[in-house]
mmCIF file of C-alpha atoms in Angstrom:
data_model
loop_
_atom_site.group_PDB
_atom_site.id
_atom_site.type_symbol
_atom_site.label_atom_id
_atom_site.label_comp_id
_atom_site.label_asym_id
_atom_site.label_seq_id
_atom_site.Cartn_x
_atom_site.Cartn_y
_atom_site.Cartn_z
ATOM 1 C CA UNK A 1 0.000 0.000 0.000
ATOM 2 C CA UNK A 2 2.125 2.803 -1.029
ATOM 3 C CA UNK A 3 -0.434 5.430 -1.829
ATOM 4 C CA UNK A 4 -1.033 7.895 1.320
ATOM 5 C CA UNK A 5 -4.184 8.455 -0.453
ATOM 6 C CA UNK A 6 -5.175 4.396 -0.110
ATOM 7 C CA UNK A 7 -3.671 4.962 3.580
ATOM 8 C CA UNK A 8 -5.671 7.593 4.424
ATOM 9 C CA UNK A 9 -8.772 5.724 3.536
ATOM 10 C CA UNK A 10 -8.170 2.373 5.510
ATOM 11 C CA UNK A 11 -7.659 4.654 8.374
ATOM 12 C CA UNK A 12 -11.049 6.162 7.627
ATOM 13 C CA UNK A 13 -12.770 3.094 6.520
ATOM 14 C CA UNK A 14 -11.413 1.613 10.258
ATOM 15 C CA UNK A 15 -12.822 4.595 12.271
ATOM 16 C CA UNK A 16 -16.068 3.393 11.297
ATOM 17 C CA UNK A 17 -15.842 0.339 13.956
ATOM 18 C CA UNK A 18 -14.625 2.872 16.543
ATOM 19 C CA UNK A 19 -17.433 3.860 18.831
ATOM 20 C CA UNK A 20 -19.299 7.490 17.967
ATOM 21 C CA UNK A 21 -18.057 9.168 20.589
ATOM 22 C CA UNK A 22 -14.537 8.155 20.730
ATOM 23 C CA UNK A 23 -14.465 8.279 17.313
ATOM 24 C CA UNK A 24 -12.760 12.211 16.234
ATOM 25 C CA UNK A 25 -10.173 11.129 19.091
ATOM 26 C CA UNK A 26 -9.430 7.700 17.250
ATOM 27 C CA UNK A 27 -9.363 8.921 13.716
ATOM 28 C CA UNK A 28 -7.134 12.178 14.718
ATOM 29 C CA UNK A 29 -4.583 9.833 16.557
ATOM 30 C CA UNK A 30 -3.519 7.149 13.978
ATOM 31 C CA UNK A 31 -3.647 9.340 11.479
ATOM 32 C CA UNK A 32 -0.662 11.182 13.493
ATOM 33 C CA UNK A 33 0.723 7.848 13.610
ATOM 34 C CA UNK A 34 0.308 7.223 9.644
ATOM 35 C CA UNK A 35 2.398 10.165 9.587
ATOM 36 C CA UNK A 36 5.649 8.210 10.671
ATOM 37 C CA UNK A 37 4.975 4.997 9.070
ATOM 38 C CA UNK A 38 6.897 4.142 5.495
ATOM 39 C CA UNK A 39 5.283 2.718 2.514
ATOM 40 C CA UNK A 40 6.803 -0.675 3.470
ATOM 41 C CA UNK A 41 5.266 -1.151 6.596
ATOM 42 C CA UNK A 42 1.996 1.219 5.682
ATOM 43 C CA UNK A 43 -0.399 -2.418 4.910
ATOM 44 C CA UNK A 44 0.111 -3.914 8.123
ATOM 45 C CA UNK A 45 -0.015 -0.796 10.369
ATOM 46 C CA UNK A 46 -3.143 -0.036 8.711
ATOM 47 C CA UNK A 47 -4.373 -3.380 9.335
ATOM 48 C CA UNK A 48 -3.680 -2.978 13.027
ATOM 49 C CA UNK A 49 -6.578 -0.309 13.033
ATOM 50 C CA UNK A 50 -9.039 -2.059 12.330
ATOM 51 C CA UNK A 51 -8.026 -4.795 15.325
ATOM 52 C CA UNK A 52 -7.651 -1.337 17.519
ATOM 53 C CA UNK A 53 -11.433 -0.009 16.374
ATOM 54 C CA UNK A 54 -12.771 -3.261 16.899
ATOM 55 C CA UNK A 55 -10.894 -3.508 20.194
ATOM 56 C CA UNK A 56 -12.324 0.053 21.361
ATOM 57 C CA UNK A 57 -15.789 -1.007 20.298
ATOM 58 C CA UNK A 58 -15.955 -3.926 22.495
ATOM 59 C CA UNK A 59 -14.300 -2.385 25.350
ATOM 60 C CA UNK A 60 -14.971 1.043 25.384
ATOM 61 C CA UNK A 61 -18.350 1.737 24.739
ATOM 62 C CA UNK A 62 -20.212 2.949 27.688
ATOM 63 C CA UNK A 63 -23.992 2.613 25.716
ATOM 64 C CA UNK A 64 -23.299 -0.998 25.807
ATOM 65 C CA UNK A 65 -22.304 -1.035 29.901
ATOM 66 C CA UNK A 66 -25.268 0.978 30.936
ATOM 67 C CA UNK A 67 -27.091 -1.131 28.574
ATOM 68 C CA UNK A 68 -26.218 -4.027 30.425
ATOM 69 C CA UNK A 69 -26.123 -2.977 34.158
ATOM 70 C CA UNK A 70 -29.558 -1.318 33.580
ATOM 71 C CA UNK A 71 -30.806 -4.980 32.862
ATOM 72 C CA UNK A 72 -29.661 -6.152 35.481
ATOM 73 C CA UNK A 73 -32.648 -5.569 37.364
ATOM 74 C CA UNK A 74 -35.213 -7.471 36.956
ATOM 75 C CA UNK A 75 -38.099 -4.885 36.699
ATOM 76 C CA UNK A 76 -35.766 -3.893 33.668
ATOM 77 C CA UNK A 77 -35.841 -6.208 31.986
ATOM 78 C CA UNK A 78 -39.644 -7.367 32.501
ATOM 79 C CA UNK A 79 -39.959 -3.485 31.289
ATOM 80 C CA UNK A 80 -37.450 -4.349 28.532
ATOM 81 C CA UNK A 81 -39.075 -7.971 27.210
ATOM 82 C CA UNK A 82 -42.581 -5.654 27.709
ATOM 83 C CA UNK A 83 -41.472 -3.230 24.564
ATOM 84 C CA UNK A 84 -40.318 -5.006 22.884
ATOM 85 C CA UNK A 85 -43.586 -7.442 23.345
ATOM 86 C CA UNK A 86 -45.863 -4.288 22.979
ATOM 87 C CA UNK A 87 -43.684 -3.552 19.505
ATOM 88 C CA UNK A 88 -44.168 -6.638 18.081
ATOM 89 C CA UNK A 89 -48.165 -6.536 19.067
ATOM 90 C CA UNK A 90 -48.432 -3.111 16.962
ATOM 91 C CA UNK A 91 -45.657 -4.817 14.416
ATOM 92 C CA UNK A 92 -47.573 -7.600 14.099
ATOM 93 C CA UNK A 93 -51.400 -5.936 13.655
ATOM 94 C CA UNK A 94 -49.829 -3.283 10.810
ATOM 95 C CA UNK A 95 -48.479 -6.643 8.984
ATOM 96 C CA UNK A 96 -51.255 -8.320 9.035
ATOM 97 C CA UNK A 97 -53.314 -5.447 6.806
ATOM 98 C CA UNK A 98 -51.375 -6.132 4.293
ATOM 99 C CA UNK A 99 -51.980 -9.829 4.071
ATOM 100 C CA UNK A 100 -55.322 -11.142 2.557
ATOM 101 C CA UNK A 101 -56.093 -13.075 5.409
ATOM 102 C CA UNK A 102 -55.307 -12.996 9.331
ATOM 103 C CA UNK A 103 -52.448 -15.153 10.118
ATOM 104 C CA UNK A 104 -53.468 -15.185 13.677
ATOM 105 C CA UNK A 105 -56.786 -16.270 12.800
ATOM 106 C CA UNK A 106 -55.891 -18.906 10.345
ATOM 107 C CA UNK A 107 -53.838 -20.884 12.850
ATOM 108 C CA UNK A 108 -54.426 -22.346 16.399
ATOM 109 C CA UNK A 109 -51.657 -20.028 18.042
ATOM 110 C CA UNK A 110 -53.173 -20.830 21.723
ATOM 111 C CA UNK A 111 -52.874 -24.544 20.595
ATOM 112 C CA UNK A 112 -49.512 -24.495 18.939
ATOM 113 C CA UNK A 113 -47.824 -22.172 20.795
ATOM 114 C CA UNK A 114 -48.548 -23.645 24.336
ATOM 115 C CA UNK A 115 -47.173 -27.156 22.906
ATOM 116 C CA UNK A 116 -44.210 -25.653 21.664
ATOM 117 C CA UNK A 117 -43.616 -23.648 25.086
ATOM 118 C CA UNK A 118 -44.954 -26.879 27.455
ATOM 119 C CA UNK A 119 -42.615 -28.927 24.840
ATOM 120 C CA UNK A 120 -39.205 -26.560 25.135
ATOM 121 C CA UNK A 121 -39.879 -26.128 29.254
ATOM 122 C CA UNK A 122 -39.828 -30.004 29.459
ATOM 123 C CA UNK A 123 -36.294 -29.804 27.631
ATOM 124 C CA UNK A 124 -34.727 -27.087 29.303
ATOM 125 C CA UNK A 125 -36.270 -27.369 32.549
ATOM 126 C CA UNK A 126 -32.891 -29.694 34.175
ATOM 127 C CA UNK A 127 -30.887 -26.965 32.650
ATOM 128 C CA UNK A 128 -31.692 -24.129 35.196
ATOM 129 C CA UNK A 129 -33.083 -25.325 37.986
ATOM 130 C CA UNK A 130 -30.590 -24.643 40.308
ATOM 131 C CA UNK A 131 -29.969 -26.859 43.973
ATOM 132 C CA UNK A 132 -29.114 -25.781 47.029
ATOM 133 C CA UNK A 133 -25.235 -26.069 47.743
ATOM 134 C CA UNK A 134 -24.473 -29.287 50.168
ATOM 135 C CA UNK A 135 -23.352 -26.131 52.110
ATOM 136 C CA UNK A 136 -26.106 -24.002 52.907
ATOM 137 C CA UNK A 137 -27.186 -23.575 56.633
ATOM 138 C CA UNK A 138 -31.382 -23.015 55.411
ATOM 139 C CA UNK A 139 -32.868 -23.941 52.345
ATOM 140 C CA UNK A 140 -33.683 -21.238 49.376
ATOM 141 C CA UNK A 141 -36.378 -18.983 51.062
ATOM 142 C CA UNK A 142 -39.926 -19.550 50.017
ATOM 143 C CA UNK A 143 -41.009 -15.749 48.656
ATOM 144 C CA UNK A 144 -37.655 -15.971 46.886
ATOM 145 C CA UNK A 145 -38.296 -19.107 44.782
ATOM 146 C CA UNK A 146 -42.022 -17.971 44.010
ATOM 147 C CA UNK A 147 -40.762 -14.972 42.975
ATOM 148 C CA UNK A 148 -38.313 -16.552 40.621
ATOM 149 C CA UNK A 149 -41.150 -18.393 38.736
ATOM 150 C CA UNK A 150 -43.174 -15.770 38.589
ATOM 151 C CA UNK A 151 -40.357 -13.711 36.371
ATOM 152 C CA UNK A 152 -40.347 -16.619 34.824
ATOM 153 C CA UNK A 153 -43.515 -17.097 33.458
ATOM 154 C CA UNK A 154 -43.878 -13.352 33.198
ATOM 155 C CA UNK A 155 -40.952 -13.497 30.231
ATOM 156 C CA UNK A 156 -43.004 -16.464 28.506
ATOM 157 C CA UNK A 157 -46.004 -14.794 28.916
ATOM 158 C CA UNK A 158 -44.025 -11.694 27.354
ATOM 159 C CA UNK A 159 -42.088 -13.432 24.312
ATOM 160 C CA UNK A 160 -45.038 -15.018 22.988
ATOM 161 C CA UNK A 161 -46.012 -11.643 21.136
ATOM 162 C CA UNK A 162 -42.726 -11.467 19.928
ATOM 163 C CA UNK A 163 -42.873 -14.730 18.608
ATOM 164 C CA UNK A 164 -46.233 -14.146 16.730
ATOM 165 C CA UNK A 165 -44.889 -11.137 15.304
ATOM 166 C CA UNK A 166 -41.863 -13.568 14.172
ATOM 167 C CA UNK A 167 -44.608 -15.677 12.063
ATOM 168 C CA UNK A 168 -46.659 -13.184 10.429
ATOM 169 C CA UNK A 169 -43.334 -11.400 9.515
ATOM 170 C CA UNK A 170 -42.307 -14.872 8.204
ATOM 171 C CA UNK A 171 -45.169 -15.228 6.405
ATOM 172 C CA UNK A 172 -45.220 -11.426 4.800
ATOM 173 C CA UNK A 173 -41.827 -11.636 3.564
ATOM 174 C CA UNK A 174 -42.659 -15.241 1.970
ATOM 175 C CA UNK A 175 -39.962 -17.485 3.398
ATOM 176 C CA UNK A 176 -40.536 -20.627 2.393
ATOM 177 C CA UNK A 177 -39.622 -22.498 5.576
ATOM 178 C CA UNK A 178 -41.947 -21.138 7.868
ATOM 179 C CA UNK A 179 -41.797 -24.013 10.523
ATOM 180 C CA UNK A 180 -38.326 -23.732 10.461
ATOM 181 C CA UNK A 181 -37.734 -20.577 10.967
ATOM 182 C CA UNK A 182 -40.258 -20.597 13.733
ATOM 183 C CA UNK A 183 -38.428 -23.606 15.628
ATOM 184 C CA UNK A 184 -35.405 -21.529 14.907
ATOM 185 C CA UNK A 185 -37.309 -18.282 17.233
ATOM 186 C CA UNK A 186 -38.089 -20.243 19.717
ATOM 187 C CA UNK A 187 -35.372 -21.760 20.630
ATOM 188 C CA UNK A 188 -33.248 -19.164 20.577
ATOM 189 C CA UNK A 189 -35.811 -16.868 22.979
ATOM 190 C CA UNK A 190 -36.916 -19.605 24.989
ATOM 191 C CA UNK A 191 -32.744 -20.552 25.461
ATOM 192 C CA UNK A 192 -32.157 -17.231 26.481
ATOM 193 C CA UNK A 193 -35.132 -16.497 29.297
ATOM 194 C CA UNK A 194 -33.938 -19.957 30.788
ATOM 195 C CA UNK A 195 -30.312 -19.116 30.568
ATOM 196 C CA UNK A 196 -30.775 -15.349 32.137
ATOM 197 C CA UNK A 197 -33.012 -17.513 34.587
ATOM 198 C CA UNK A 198 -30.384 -19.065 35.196
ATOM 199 C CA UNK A 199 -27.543 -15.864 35.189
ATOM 200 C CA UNK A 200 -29.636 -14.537 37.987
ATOM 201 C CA UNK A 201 -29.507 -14.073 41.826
ATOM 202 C CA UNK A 202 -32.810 -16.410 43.215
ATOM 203 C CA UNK A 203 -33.268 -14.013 46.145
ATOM 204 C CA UNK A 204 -33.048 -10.792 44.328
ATOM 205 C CA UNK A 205 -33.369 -11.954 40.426
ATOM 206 C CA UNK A 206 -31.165 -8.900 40.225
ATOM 207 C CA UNK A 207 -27.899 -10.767 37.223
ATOM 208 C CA UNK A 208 -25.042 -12.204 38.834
ATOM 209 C CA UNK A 209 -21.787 -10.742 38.303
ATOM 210 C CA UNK A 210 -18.179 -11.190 38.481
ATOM 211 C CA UNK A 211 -17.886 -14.905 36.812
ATOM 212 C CA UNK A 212 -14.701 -16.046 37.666
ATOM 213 C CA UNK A 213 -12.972 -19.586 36.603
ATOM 214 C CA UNK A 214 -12.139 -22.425 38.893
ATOM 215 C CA UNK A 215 -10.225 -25.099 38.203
ATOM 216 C CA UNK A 216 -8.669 -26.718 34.929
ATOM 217 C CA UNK A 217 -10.206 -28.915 32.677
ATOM 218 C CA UNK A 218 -7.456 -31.641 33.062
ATOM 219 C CA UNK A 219 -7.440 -31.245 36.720
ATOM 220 C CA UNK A 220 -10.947 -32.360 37.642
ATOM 221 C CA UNK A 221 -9.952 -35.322 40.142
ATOM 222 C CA UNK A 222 -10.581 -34.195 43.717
ATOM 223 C CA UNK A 223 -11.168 -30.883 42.102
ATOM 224 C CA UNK A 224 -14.029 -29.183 40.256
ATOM 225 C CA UNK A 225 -13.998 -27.366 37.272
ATOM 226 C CA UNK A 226 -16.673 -24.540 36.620
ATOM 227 C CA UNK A 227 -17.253 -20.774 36.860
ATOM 228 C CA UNK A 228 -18.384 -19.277 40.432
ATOM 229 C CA UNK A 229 -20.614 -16.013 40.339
ATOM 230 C CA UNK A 230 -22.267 -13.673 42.687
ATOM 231 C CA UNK A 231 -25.177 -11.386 43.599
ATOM 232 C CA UNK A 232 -23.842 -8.068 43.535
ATOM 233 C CA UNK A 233 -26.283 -7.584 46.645
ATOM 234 C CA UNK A 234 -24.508 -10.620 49.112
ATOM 235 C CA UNK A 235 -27.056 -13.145 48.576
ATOM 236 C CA UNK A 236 -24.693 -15.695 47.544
ATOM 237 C CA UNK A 237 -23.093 -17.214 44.833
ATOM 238 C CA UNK A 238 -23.520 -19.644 42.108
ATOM 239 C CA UNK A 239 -21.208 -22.401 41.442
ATOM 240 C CA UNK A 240 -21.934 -23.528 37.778
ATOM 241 C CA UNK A 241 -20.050 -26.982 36.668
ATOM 242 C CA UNK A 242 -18.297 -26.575 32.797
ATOM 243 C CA UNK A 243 -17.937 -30.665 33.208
ATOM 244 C CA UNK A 244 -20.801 -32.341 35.103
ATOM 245 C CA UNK A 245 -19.467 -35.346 37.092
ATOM 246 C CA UNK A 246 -21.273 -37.129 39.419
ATOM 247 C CA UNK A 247 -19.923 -34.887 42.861
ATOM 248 C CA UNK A 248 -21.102 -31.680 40.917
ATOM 249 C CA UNK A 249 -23.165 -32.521 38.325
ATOM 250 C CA UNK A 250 -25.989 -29.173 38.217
ATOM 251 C CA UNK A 251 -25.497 -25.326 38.854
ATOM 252 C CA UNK A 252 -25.534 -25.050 43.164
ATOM 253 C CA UNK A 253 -26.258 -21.909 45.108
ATOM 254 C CA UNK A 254 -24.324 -20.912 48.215
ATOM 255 C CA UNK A 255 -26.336 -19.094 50.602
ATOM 256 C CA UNK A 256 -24.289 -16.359 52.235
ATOM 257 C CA UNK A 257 -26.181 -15.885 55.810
ATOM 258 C CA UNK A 258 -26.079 -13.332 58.125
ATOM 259 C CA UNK A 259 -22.496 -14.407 58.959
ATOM 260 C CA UNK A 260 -21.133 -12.733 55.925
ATOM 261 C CA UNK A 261 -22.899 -10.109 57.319
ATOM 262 C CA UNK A 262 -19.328 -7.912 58.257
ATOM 263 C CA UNK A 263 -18.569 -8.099 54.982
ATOM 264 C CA UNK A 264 -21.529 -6.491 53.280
ATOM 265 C CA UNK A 265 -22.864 -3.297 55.306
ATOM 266 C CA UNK A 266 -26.844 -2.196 54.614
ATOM 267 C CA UNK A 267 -27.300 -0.302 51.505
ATOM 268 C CA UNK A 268 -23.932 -1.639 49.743
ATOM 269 C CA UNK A 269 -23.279 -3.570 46.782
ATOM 270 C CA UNK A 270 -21.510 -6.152 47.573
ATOM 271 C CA UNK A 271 -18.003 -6.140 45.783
ATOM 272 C CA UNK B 1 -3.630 -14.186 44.494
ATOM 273 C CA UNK B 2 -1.127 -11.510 42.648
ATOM 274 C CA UNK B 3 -1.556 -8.294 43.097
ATOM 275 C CA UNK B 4 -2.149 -5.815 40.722
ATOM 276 C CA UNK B 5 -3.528 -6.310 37.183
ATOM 277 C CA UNK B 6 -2.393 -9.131 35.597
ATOM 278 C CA UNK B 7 0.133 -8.698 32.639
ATOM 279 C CA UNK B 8 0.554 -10.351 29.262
ATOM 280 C CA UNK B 9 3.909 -10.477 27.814
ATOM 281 C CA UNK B 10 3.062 -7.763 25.230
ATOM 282 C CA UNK B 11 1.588 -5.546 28.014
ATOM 283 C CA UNK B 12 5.267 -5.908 29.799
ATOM 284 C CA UNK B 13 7.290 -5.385 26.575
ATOM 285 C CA UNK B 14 5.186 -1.918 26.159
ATOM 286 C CA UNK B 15 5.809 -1.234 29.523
ATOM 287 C CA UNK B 16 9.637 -1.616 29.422
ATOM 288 C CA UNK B 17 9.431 0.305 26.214
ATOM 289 C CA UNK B 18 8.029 3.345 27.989
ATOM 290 C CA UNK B 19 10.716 2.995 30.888
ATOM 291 C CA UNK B 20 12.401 4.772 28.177
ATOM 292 C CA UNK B 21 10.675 8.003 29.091
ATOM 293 C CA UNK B 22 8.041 9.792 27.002
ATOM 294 C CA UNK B 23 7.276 8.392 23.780
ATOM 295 C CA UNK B 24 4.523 7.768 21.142
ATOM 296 C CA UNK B 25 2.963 5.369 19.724
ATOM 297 C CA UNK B 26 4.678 4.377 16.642
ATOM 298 C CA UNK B 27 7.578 4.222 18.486
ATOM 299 C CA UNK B 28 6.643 1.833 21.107
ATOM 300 C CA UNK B 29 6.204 -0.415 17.884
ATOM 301 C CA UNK B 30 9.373 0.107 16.331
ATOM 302 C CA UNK B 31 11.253 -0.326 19.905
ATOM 303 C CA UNK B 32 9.307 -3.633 20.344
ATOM 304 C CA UNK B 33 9.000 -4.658 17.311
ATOM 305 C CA UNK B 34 5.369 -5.528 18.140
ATOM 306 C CA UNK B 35 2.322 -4.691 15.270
ATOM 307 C CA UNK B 36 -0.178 -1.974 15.778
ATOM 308 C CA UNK B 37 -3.211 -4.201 16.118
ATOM 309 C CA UNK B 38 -0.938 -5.443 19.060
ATOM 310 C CA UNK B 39 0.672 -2.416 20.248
ATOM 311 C CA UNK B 40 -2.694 0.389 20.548
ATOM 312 C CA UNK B 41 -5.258 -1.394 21.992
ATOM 313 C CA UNK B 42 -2.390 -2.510 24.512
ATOM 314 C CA UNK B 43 -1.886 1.277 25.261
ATOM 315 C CA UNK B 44 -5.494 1.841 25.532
ATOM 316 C CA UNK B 45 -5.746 -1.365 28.064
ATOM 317 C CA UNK B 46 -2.488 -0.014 30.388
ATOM 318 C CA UNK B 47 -4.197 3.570 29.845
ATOM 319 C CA UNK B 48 -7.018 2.013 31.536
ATOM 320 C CA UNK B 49 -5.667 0.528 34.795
ATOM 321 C CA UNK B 50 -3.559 3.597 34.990
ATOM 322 C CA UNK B 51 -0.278 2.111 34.532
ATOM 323 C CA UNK B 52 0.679 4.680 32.016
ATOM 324 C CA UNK B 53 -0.677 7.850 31.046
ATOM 325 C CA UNK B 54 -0.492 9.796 27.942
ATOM 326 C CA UNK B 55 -1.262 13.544 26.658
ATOM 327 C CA UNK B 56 -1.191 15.263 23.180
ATOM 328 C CA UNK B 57 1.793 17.975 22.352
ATOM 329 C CA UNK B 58 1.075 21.195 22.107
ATOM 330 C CA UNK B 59 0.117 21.794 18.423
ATOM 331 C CA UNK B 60 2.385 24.353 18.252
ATOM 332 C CA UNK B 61 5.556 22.528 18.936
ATOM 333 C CA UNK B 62 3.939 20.155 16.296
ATOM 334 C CA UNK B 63 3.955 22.845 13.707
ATOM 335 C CA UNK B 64 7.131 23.830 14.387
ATOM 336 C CA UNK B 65 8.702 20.930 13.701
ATOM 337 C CA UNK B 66 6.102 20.497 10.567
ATOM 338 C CA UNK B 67 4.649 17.404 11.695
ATOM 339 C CA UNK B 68 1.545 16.170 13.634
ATOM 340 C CA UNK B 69 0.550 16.030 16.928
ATOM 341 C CA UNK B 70 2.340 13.300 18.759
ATOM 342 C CA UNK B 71 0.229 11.561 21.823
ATOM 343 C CA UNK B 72 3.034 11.040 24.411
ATOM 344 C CA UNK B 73 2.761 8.059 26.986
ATOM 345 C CA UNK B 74 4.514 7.388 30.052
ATOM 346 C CA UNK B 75 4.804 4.760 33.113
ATOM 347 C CA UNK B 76 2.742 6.041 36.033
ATOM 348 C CA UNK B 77 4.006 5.097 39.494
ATOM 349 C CA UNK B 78 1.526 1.864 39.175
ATOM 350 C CA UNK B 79 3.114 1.300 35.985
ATOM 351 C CA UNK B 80 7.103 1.487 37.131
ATOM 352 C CA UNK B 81 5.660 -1.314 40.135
ATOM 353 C CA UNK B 82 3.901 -3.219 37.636
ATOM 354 C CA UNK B 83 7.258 -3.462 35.573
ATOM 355 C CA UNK B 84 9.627 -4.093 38.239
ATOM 356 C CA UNK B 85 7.352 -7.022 39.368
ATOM 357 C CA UNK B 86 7.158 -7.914 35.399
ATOM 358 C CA UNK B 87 10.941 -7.842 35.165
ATOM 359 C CA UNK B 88 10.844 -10.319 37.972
ATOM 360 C CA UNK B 89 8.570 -12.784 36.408
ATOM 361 C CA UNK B 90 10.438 -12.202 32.845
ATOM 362 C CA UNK B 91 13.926 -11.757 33.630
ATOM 363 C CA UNK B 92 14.897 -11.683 29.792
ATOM 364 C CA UNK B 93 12.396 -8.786 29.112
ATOM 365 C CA UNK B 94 15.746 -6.076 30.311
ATOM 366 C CA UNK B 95 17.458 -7.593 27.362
ATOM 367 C CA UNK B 96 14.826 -7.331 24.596
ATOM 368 C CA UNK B 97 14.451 -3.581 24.843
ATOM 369 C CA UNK B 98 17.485 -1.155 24.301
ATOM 370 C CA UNK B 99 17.459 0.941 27.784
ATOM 371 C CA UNK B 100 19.120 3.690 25.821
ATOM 372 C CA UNK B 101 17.326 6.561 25.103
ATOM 373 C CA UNK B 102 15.811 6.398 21.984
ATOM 374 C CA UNK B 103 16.844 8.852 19.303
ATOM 375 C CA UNK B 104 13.640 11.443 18.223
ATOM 376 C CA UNK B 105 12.675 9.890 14.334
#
């Protein structure tokens, strides 16, 4: 790449990746860089800035951080699932004008849908139900694990909209297969409520966070390998297996009791 | 557990490059020898866990000398512990970098 012309414009073409904000910052540093670079080494410093963009986009926008800790919360993300559920309801009645018939009407959705969901709880339901660690001093509180399935079923309840806005959209557009595609939906929503069922604290439902790594996959005699997370609040932590074996075989939750109490003091996070 | 932010061999290199004193980017790359897909987001990530720090010449100085604006980094007093410990873990690292001050390109 010897043309600073054909420079310039990788720069540029990389400065797209880098996040809005950052981006004037970004673009006015490596093209002070370019400056220094010869025409022999010009291709693969150029190169580098798309790795750097793509680097600052992952790890430097803030959008995506607020976007995450505000779900955290589980009222936020009911509200969330509920927008996008109340999008897809208006989605799905402006679609349906400009079919000649009513999707919704045409098929047994109640019928269908509550097979598929009754059908895809029966599969994933040993995949995050979580047990009480071996170590816990008092079993999982009651109002805790009735709240727990009621954010449950509030999600299904909520992505079923979503998921009939999926089909009529299928079925406007003309792709050909339908079922497929509508398999293809649901198990991807219906994978991700039970997995951020799963991600969550079953006191506070508020996400888990700081996942760390325990063990090593060749090292698992004696020893366990999985990830350990906790509730942000002191609640406890979840020990997750990567290999089931039979002495760990499903996710476990440590209840941290009022003994952990000096640790945590009323109002804090707990870091 | 280690204290302090954990290091990757690339992260040290840069970091032994800076004990240099104040210098840019492009020149942590030709000291090292490391790319620039390597070498920036690395200064970003040390930026970030304030083991270095960095600030833009004055344009004016930049003019002078008919060129652009350099961004200048340099080891913060996290970032000369981090690199002692670093040395201490990679005792070759002293030899890869040339602790001579580098000559102004």
């Amino acid at each position: 790449m010897t043309n600073k012309w054909l420079q310039s414009l990788a720069i540029h073409l990389a400065s797209l990746l880098a996040p809005c904000e950052e981006r004037a910052e970004w673009l006015e540093w490596w093209c002070s860089e370019l400056w220094y670079v010869s025409s022999r080494q010009a291709t693969r410093f150029c190169l580098g800035a798309f790795r750097d963009a793509f680097w600052l986009r992952q790890n430097g926008s803030n959008l995506v951080k607020q976007t995450g800790r505000r779900l955290r919360s589980p009222f936020a993300c009911v509200a969330a699932f509920g927008s996008l559920s109340g999008a897809s309801i208006l989605i799905t009645n402006r679609l349906e004008r400009m079919l000649p018939f009513r999707v919704t009407d045409g098929m047994s959705a109640a019928g269908g849908i509550a097979d598929m969901v009754f059908f895809y709880l029966v599969l994933a339901v040993t995949a995050f139900i979580i047990k009480d660690s071996p170590g816990n001093r008092r079993p999982m509180p009651r109002p805790g694990t009735a709240r727990s399935w009621v954010f449950l079923c509030l999600k299904i309840g909520l992505v079923l909209p979503i998921l009939q806005c999926t089909i009529v959209a299928v079925v406007v557009v003309n792709v050909p297969p339908l079922s497929l595609v509508f398999y293809a939906a649901c198990v991807l929503l219906f994978r991700w409520i039970f997995t951020d069922q799963r991600r969550r604290c079953p006191v506070c439902l508020r996400l888990l966070t700081d996942p760390i790594r325990i063990g090593t996959p060749s090292q698992t005699f004696l020893q366990w390998y999985g990830a350990e997370s906790m509730c942000a609040r002191g609640h406890g932590l979840l020990h997750s297996p990567e290999i089931s074996a039979s002495y760990f075989p499903e996710h476990k939750w440590l209840d941290l009791d009022d003994s952990w109490r000096a640790l945590r003091s009323a109002g804090a996070e707990f870091q | 557990m280690a204290d302090g932010p954990r290091l990757t061999y690339a992260s040290c290199l840069i970091l032994q490059a800076l004990a240099i004193g104040q210098i840019y980017g492009y020149l942590v790359m030709d000291v090292t020898g490391l790319p620039s897909g390597t070498v920036y987001p690395a200064l970003r990530r040390l930026e970030r866990e304030q083991l270095i720090q960095s600030r833009w010449e004055r344009q004016s100085i930049a003019d002078a000398a008919l060129r652009p604006a350099r961004k200048y980094f340099n080891l913060t007093r996290a970032g000369k512990s981090a690199l002692e410990a670093s040395l201490k873990r990679y005792p070759l690292l002293a030899q890869l970098v040339p602790s001579e001050e580098v000559q102004d390109i």
